[in-house]
Short mmCIF file of C-alpha atoms in Angstrom, two decimals:
data_model
loop_
_atom_site.label_atom_id
_atom_site.label_comp_id
_atom_site.label_asym_id
_atom_site.label_seq_id
_atom_site.Cartn_x
_atom_site.Cartn_y
_atom_site.Cartn_z
CA UNK A 720 21.72 1.93 7.85
CA UNK A 721 18.67 0.08 6.62
CA UNK A 722 15.50 0.75 8.65
CA UNK A 723 12.32 -1.08 8.70
CA UNK A 724 9.47 1.37 9.05
CA UNK A 725 5.87 0.18 9.52
CA UNK A 726 2.51 1.88 9.66
CA UNK A 727 -0.64 0.34 11.25
CA UNK A 728 -4.10 1.65 12.06
CA UNK A 729 -4.31 -0.14 15.36
CA UNK A 730 -7.96 0.76 16.17
CA UNK A 731 -7.24 1.29 19.91
CA UNK A 732 -3.69 1.05 21.11
CA UNK A 733 -4.58 0.09 24.71
CA UNK A 734 -6.79 -2.76 23.50
CA UNK A 735 -4.28 -4.18 21.14
CA UNK A 736 -1.01 -4.06 22.98
CA UNK A 737 -0.59 -7.87 22.61
CA UNK A 738 -0.94 -7.55 18.86
CA UNK A 739 1.79 -4.87 18.77
CA UNK A 740 4.08 -7.28 20.64
CA UNK A 741 3.28 -9.98 18.15
CA UNK A 742 4.13 -7.71 15.23
CA UNK A 743 7.39 -6.71 16.80
CA UNK A 744 8.26 -10.37 17.46
CA UNK A 745 7.48 -11.38 13.96
CA UNK A 746 8.81 -8.43 11.89
CA UNK A 747 11.17 -6.43 14.16
CA UNK A 748 10.33 -2.89 12.91
CA UNK A 749 12.73 -0.17 13.84
CA UNK A 750 9.94 2.43 13.63
CA UNK A 751 6.22 1.72 14.04
CA UNK A 752 3.72 4.46 13.28
CA UNK A 753 0.22 4.01 14.62
CA UNK A 754 -3.10 5.58 13.78
CA UNK A 755 -6.43 5.65 15.56
CA UNK A 756 -4.83 5.10 18.98
CA UNK A 757 -8.13 6.31 20.58
CA UNK A 758 -6.76 7.53 23.91
CA UNK A 759 -5.84 10.76 25.57
CA UNK A 760 -2.13 11.40 26.20
CA UNK A 761 -2.56 10.85 29.96
CA UNK A 762 -3.71 7.22 29.36
CA UNK A 763 -1.34 6.37 26.50
CA UNK A 764 0.34 3.10 27.42
CA UNK A 765 3.87 4.48 27.24
CA UNK A 766 5.69 2.11 29.57
CA UNK A 767 4.07 -0.99 27.97
CA UNK A 768 5.27 0.07 24.54
CA UNK A 769 8.73 1.02 25.76
CA UNK A 770 9.09 -2.58 26.98
CA UNK A 771 9.00 -3.64 23.34
CA UNK A 772 12.40 -1.87 22.92
CA UNK A 773 11.01 1.41 21.61
CA UNK A 774 12.79 3.97 23.85
CA UNK A 775 11.75 6.87 21.66
CA UNK A 776 7.98 7.40 21.53
CA UNK A 777 6.08 10.46 20.47
CA UNK A 778 2.27 10.58 20.47
CA UNK A 779 -0.74 12.89 20.26
CA UNK A 780 -4.16 11.61 21.20
CA UNK A 781 -7.72 12.39 22.17
CA UNK A 782 -10.45 10.45 23.95
CA UNK A 783 -12.19 7.67 21.98
CA UNK A 784 -11.22 9.03 18.55
CA UNK A 785 -8.25 9.59 16.24
CA UNK A 786 -4.78 9.74 17.75
CA UNK A 787 -1.33 9.01 16.19
CA UNK A 788 2.02 7.76 17.52
CA UNK A 789 5.59 7.11 16.46
CA UNK A 790 7.38 4.26 18.23
CA UNK A 791 11.16 4.19 17.48
CA UNK A 792 14.28 2.29 18.34
CA UNK A 793 16.38 5.17 17.01
CA UNK A 794 16.46 8.77 18.26
CA UNK A 795 13.90 11.24 16.98
CA UNK A 796 14.31 15.03 16.68
CA UNK A 797 12.05 17.98 15.96
CA UNK A 798 8.89 16.20 16.98
CA UNK A 799 5.79 18.22 16.14
CA UNK A 800 2.09 18.08 15.47
CA UNK A 801 0.17 19.88 12.73
CA UNK A 802 -3.45 20.94 12.73
CA UNK A 803 -4.68 19.88 9.29
CA UNK A 804 -7.69 21.64 7.72
CA UNK A 805 -7.76 23.90 10.80
CA UNK A 806 -9.21 21.08 12.84
CA UNK A 807 -8.20 20.18 16.45
CA UNK A 808 -8.28 16.44 15.69
CA UNK A 809 -5.10 14.58 16.48
CA UNK A 810 -4.33 13.27 13.00
CA UNK A 811 -0.69 14.19 12.38
CA UNK A 812 2.65 13.99 13.99
CA UNK A 813 6.17 14.21 12.58
CA UNK A 814 9.79 13.71 13.52
CA UNK A 815 13.21 14.04 11.96
CA UNK A 816 15.23 10.80 11.64
CA UNK A 817 19.01 10.44 11.90
CA UNK A 818 20.44 11.62 8.58
CA UNK A 819 17.78 14.35 8.20
CA UNK A 820 14.78 12.57 6.62
CA UNK A 821 11.42 13.83 7.83
CA UNK A 822 8.79 11.25 8.84
CA UNK A 823 5.14 12.33 8.78
CA UNK A 824 2.38 10.12 10.19
CA UNK A 825 -1.15 11.05 8.96
CA UNK A 826 -4.60 9.71 9.77
CA UNK A 827 -6.91 10.99 7.09
CA UNK A 828 -10.62 11.16 8.09
CA UNK A 829 -12.85 8.23 6.94
CA UNK A 830 -15.48 10.62 5.56
CA UNK A 831 -18.71 8.94 6.51
CA UNK A 832 -20.96 7.00 4.19
CA UNK A 833 -22.53 9.54 1.77
CA UNK A 834 -20.18 10.93 -0.96
CA UNK A 835 -21.78 14.38 -0.96
CA UNK A 836 -20.25 17.24 1.02
CA UNK A 837 -23.56 19.05 1.38
CA UNK A 838 -25.47 15.99 2.70
CA UNK A 839 -22.42 14.76 4.62
CA UNK A 840 -20.11 17.30 6.18
CA UNK A 841 -17.68 14.55 7.17
CA UNK A 842 -17.05 13.83 3.49
CA UNK A 843 -16.38 17.53 2.78
CA UNK A 844 -13.96 17.65 5.71
CA UNK A 845 -12.09 14.69 4.30
CA UNK A 846 -11.68 16.40 0.91
CA UNK A 847 -10.48 19.62 2.58
CA UNK A 848 -8.10 17.61 4.69
CA UNK A 849 -6.37 16.08 1.68
CA UNK A 850 -6.29 19.50 -0.02
CA UNK A 851 -4.58 20.90 3.01
CA UNK A 852 -2.00 18.00 2.94
CA UNK A 853 -1.27 19.17 -0.59
CA UNK A 854 -0.79 22.77 0.38
CA UNK A 855 1.56 21.62 3.13
CA UNK A 856 3.57 19.56 0.66
CA UNK A 857 3.80 22.35 -1.89
CA UNK A 858 4.97 24.80 0.82
CA UNK A 859 8.16 22.67 1.10
CA UNK A 860 8.63 22.01 -2.57
CA UNK A 861 11.79 24.03 -2.93
CA UNK A 862 13.62 22.20 -0.17
CA UNK A 863 15.79 19.11 -0.74
CA UNK A 864 14.81 17.57 2.56
CA UNK A 865 13.91 13.89 2.00
CA UNK A 866 10.45 13.08 3.33
CA UNK A 867 8.40 9.99 4.15
CA UNK A 868 4.65 10.26 4.55
CA UNK A 869 2.63 7.34 5.68
CA UNK A 870 -0.47 6.23 7.58
CA UNK A 871 -4.11 5.45 7.04
CA UNK A 872 -5.04 7.76 4.15
CA UNK A 873 -8.55 6.17 3.97
CA UNK A 874 -8.41 6.31 0.18
CA UNK A 875 -7.87 3.45 -2.27
CA UNK A 876 -6.79 5.31 -5.37
CA UNK A 877 -6.32 2.67 -8.12
CA UNK A 878 -8.66 0.27 -9.86
CA UNK A 879 -6.76 -2.64 -8.35
CA UNK A 880 -6.62 -1.09 -4.91
CA UNK A 881 -10.18 -2.23 -4.35
CA UNK A 882 -11.99 -5.52 -4.89
CA UNK A 883 -14.41 -4.05 -7.41
CA UNK A 884 -13.66 -0.68 -9.09
CA UNK A 885 -17.10 -0.55 -10.67
CA UNK A 886 -19.08 -1.36 -7.51
CA UNK A 887 -17.04 0.99 -5.27
CA UNK A 888 -17.02 4.14 -7.43
CA UNK A 889 -19.75 5.68 -5.32
CA UNK A 890 -18.46 4.29 -1.99
CA UNK A 891 -16.50 6.62 0.19
CA UNK A 892 -12.78 5.74 0.02
CA UNK A 893 -12.80 5.21 -3.77
CA UNK A 894 -14.91 8.06 -5.19
CA UNK A 895 -13.52 10.17 -8.02
CA UNK A 896 -13.36 13.29 -5.83
CA UNK A 897 -11.26 11.57 -3.26
CA UNK A 898 -8.93 9.94 -5.87
CA UNK A 899 -8.56 13.26 -7.69
CA UNK A 900 -7.40 14.94 -4.46
CA UNK A 901 -5.02 12.14 -3.55
CA UNK A 902 -3.54 12.21 -7.06
CA UNK A 903 -2.97 16.03 -6.59
CA UNK A 904 -1.19 15.33 -3.33
CA UNK A 905 0.92 12.67 -5.11
CA UNK A 906 1.85 15.08 -7.89
CA UNK A 907 2.76 17.90 -5.50
CA UNK A 908 6.27 16.61 -4.85
CA UNK A 909 6.25 13.70 -7.31
CA UNK A 910 5.82 11.25 -4.38
CA UNK A 911 6.68 7.67 -4.92
CA UNK A 912 3.85 5.33 -3.79
CA UNK A 913 6.08 2.58 -2.42
CA UNK A 914 3.48 -0.19 -2.78
CA UNK A 915 3.21 0.40 -6.50
CA UNK A 916 6.98 0.75 -6.77
CA UNK A 917 7.24 -2.88 -5.84
CA UNK A 918 3.88 -4.30 -6.95
CA UNK A 919 2.58 -3.89 -10.52
CA UNK A 920 -0.33 -1.48 -10.90
CA UNK A 921 -2.59 -4.28 -12.38
CA UNK A 922 -2.08 -6.54 -9.34
CA UNK A 923 -4.64 -6.49 -6.56
CA UNK A 924 -3.18 -5.00 -3.34
CA UNK A 925 -5.17 -4.46 -0.11
CA UNK A 926 -4.48 -3.48 3.46
CA UNK A 927 -8.03 -3.33 4.92
CA UNK A 928 -10.89 -5.81 5.13
CA UNK A 929 -14.25 -4.97 6.71
CA UNK A 930 -15.34 -6.49 9.92
CA UNK A 931 -18.59 -7.35 8.13
CA UNK A 932 -16.79 -10.06 6.08
CA UNK A 933 -17.18 -13.30 7.96
CA UNK A 934 -14.42 -14.95 6.03
CA UNK A 935 -12.25 -12.09 4.82
CA UNK A 936 -9.73 -14.45 3.15
CA UNK A 937 -12.40 -16.29 1.14
CA UNK A 938 -14.21 -13.19 -0.03
CA UNK A 939 -11.07 -10.94 -0.22
CA UNK A 940 -13.17 -7.81 -0.55
CA UNK A 941 -10.33 -5.51 0.49
CA UNK A 942 -9.12 -2.00 -0.12
CA UNK A 943 -5.62 -0.39 -0.03
CA UNK A 944 -6.17 2.38 2.46
CA UNK A 945 -2.77 2.35 4.18
CA UNK A 946 0.10 4.00 2.36
CA UNK A 947 3.83 4.80 2.49
CA UNK A 948 5.10 7.46 0.10
CA UNK A 949 8.65 8.88 -0.21
CA UNK A 950 10.01 11.89 -2.06
CA UNK A 951 11.88 11.13 -5.32
CA UNK A 952 15.28 11.52 -3.71
CA UNK A 953 14.53 8.50 -1.53
CA UNK A 954 13.36 6.17 -4.25
CA UNK A 955 16.77 4.55 -4.78
CA UNK A 956 16.96 3.94 -1.01
CA UNK A 957 13.97 1.67 -1.05
CA UNK A 958 14.90 -1.99 -0.44
CA UNK A 959 11.64 -3.91 0.25
CA UNK A 960 7.89 -3.57 0.82
CA UNK A 961 5.60 -5.85 2.74
CA UNK A 962 1.85 -6.02 3.71
CA UNK A 963 1.48 -8.28 6.81
CA UNK A 964 -1.81 -9.83 5.79
CA UNK A 965 -1.74 -12.48 8.46
CA UNK A 966 -2.36 -9.80 11.13
CA UNK A 967 -5.98 -9.59 10.01
CA UNK A 968 -6.52 -12.95 11.72
CA UNK A 969 -4.71 -12.24 14.95
CA UNK A 970 -6.80 -12.73 18.14
CA UNK A 971 -4.49 -13.22 21.06
CA UNK A 972 -6.14 -12.12 24.30
CA UNK A 973 -9.73 -12.19 25.48
CA UNK A 974 -11.53 -9.16 24.06
CA UNK A 975 -8.63 -8.38 21.78
CA UNK A 976 -9.75 -9.10 18.23
CA UNK A 977 -7.75 -7.92 15.14
CA UNK A 978 -7.80 -4.43 13.65
CA UNK A 979 -9.55 -4.26 10.32
CA UNK A 980 -6.29 -2.81 8.96
CA UNK A 981 -3.00 -4.71 8.70
CA UNK A 982 0.53 -3.40 9.02
CA UNK A 983 2.30 -2.11 5.95
CA UNK A 984 6.12 -1.71 6.00
CA UNK A 985 9.23 -0.77 4.05
CA UNK A 986 12.90 -1.40 4.31
CA UNK A 987 14.78 1.75 3.45
CA UNK A 988 18.45 2.77 3.58
CA UNK A 989 18.83 6.07 5.34
#
């Protein structure tokens, strides 16, 4: 069967339930992975999200920060969480899909503003986090299990994944140290970056626009921070890729502005 799998940094799941409904109505994902849900498990809006025809929901959250979730129309197995970089933060969950493919939902730390691990421990933690993702990937290198990793990686790796490569080289999310580590993760299993599988490397491609941009469409100062990667044995199963840019304008309910990220999705035959 062909599944539509989407990832979205929702920036507070309780606040943006109406936007999730709008996404479901417009794009009909079979699986929706969320990051930055920003709520403890006890206050996760489980019943509200089940009403959108996602009977299988797995989540891990904490108060005000982080948090990840998988919303699925199909059964999930072997649900688990992983403590990445030995941190208690809720930044990873995984599940096995019918057919045996593993789905891993990651929320990589933003890393603060100063690209120096000594001056800014948050940046150092981000680098260690991606290094630990690489160690995790390499630990499973000898298995043939197909894998999908996705989420807000908070790194725009390529020159055309940012609005200005030159001006953002010293801005956290596009620094050489971050890109080097993300490249090492990609090389670990020969991951296919699905966006660049469908979109030429020299074409601009973004999934995030700052709230500071008054007219984000006009300025278009974006970055590609949200990713979906698959192991090589799933490359031929890829059918389509889409970035739902219009979601950056969504403002449905009072007090419910858009996330600064937009949904990214694939169609894949599994």
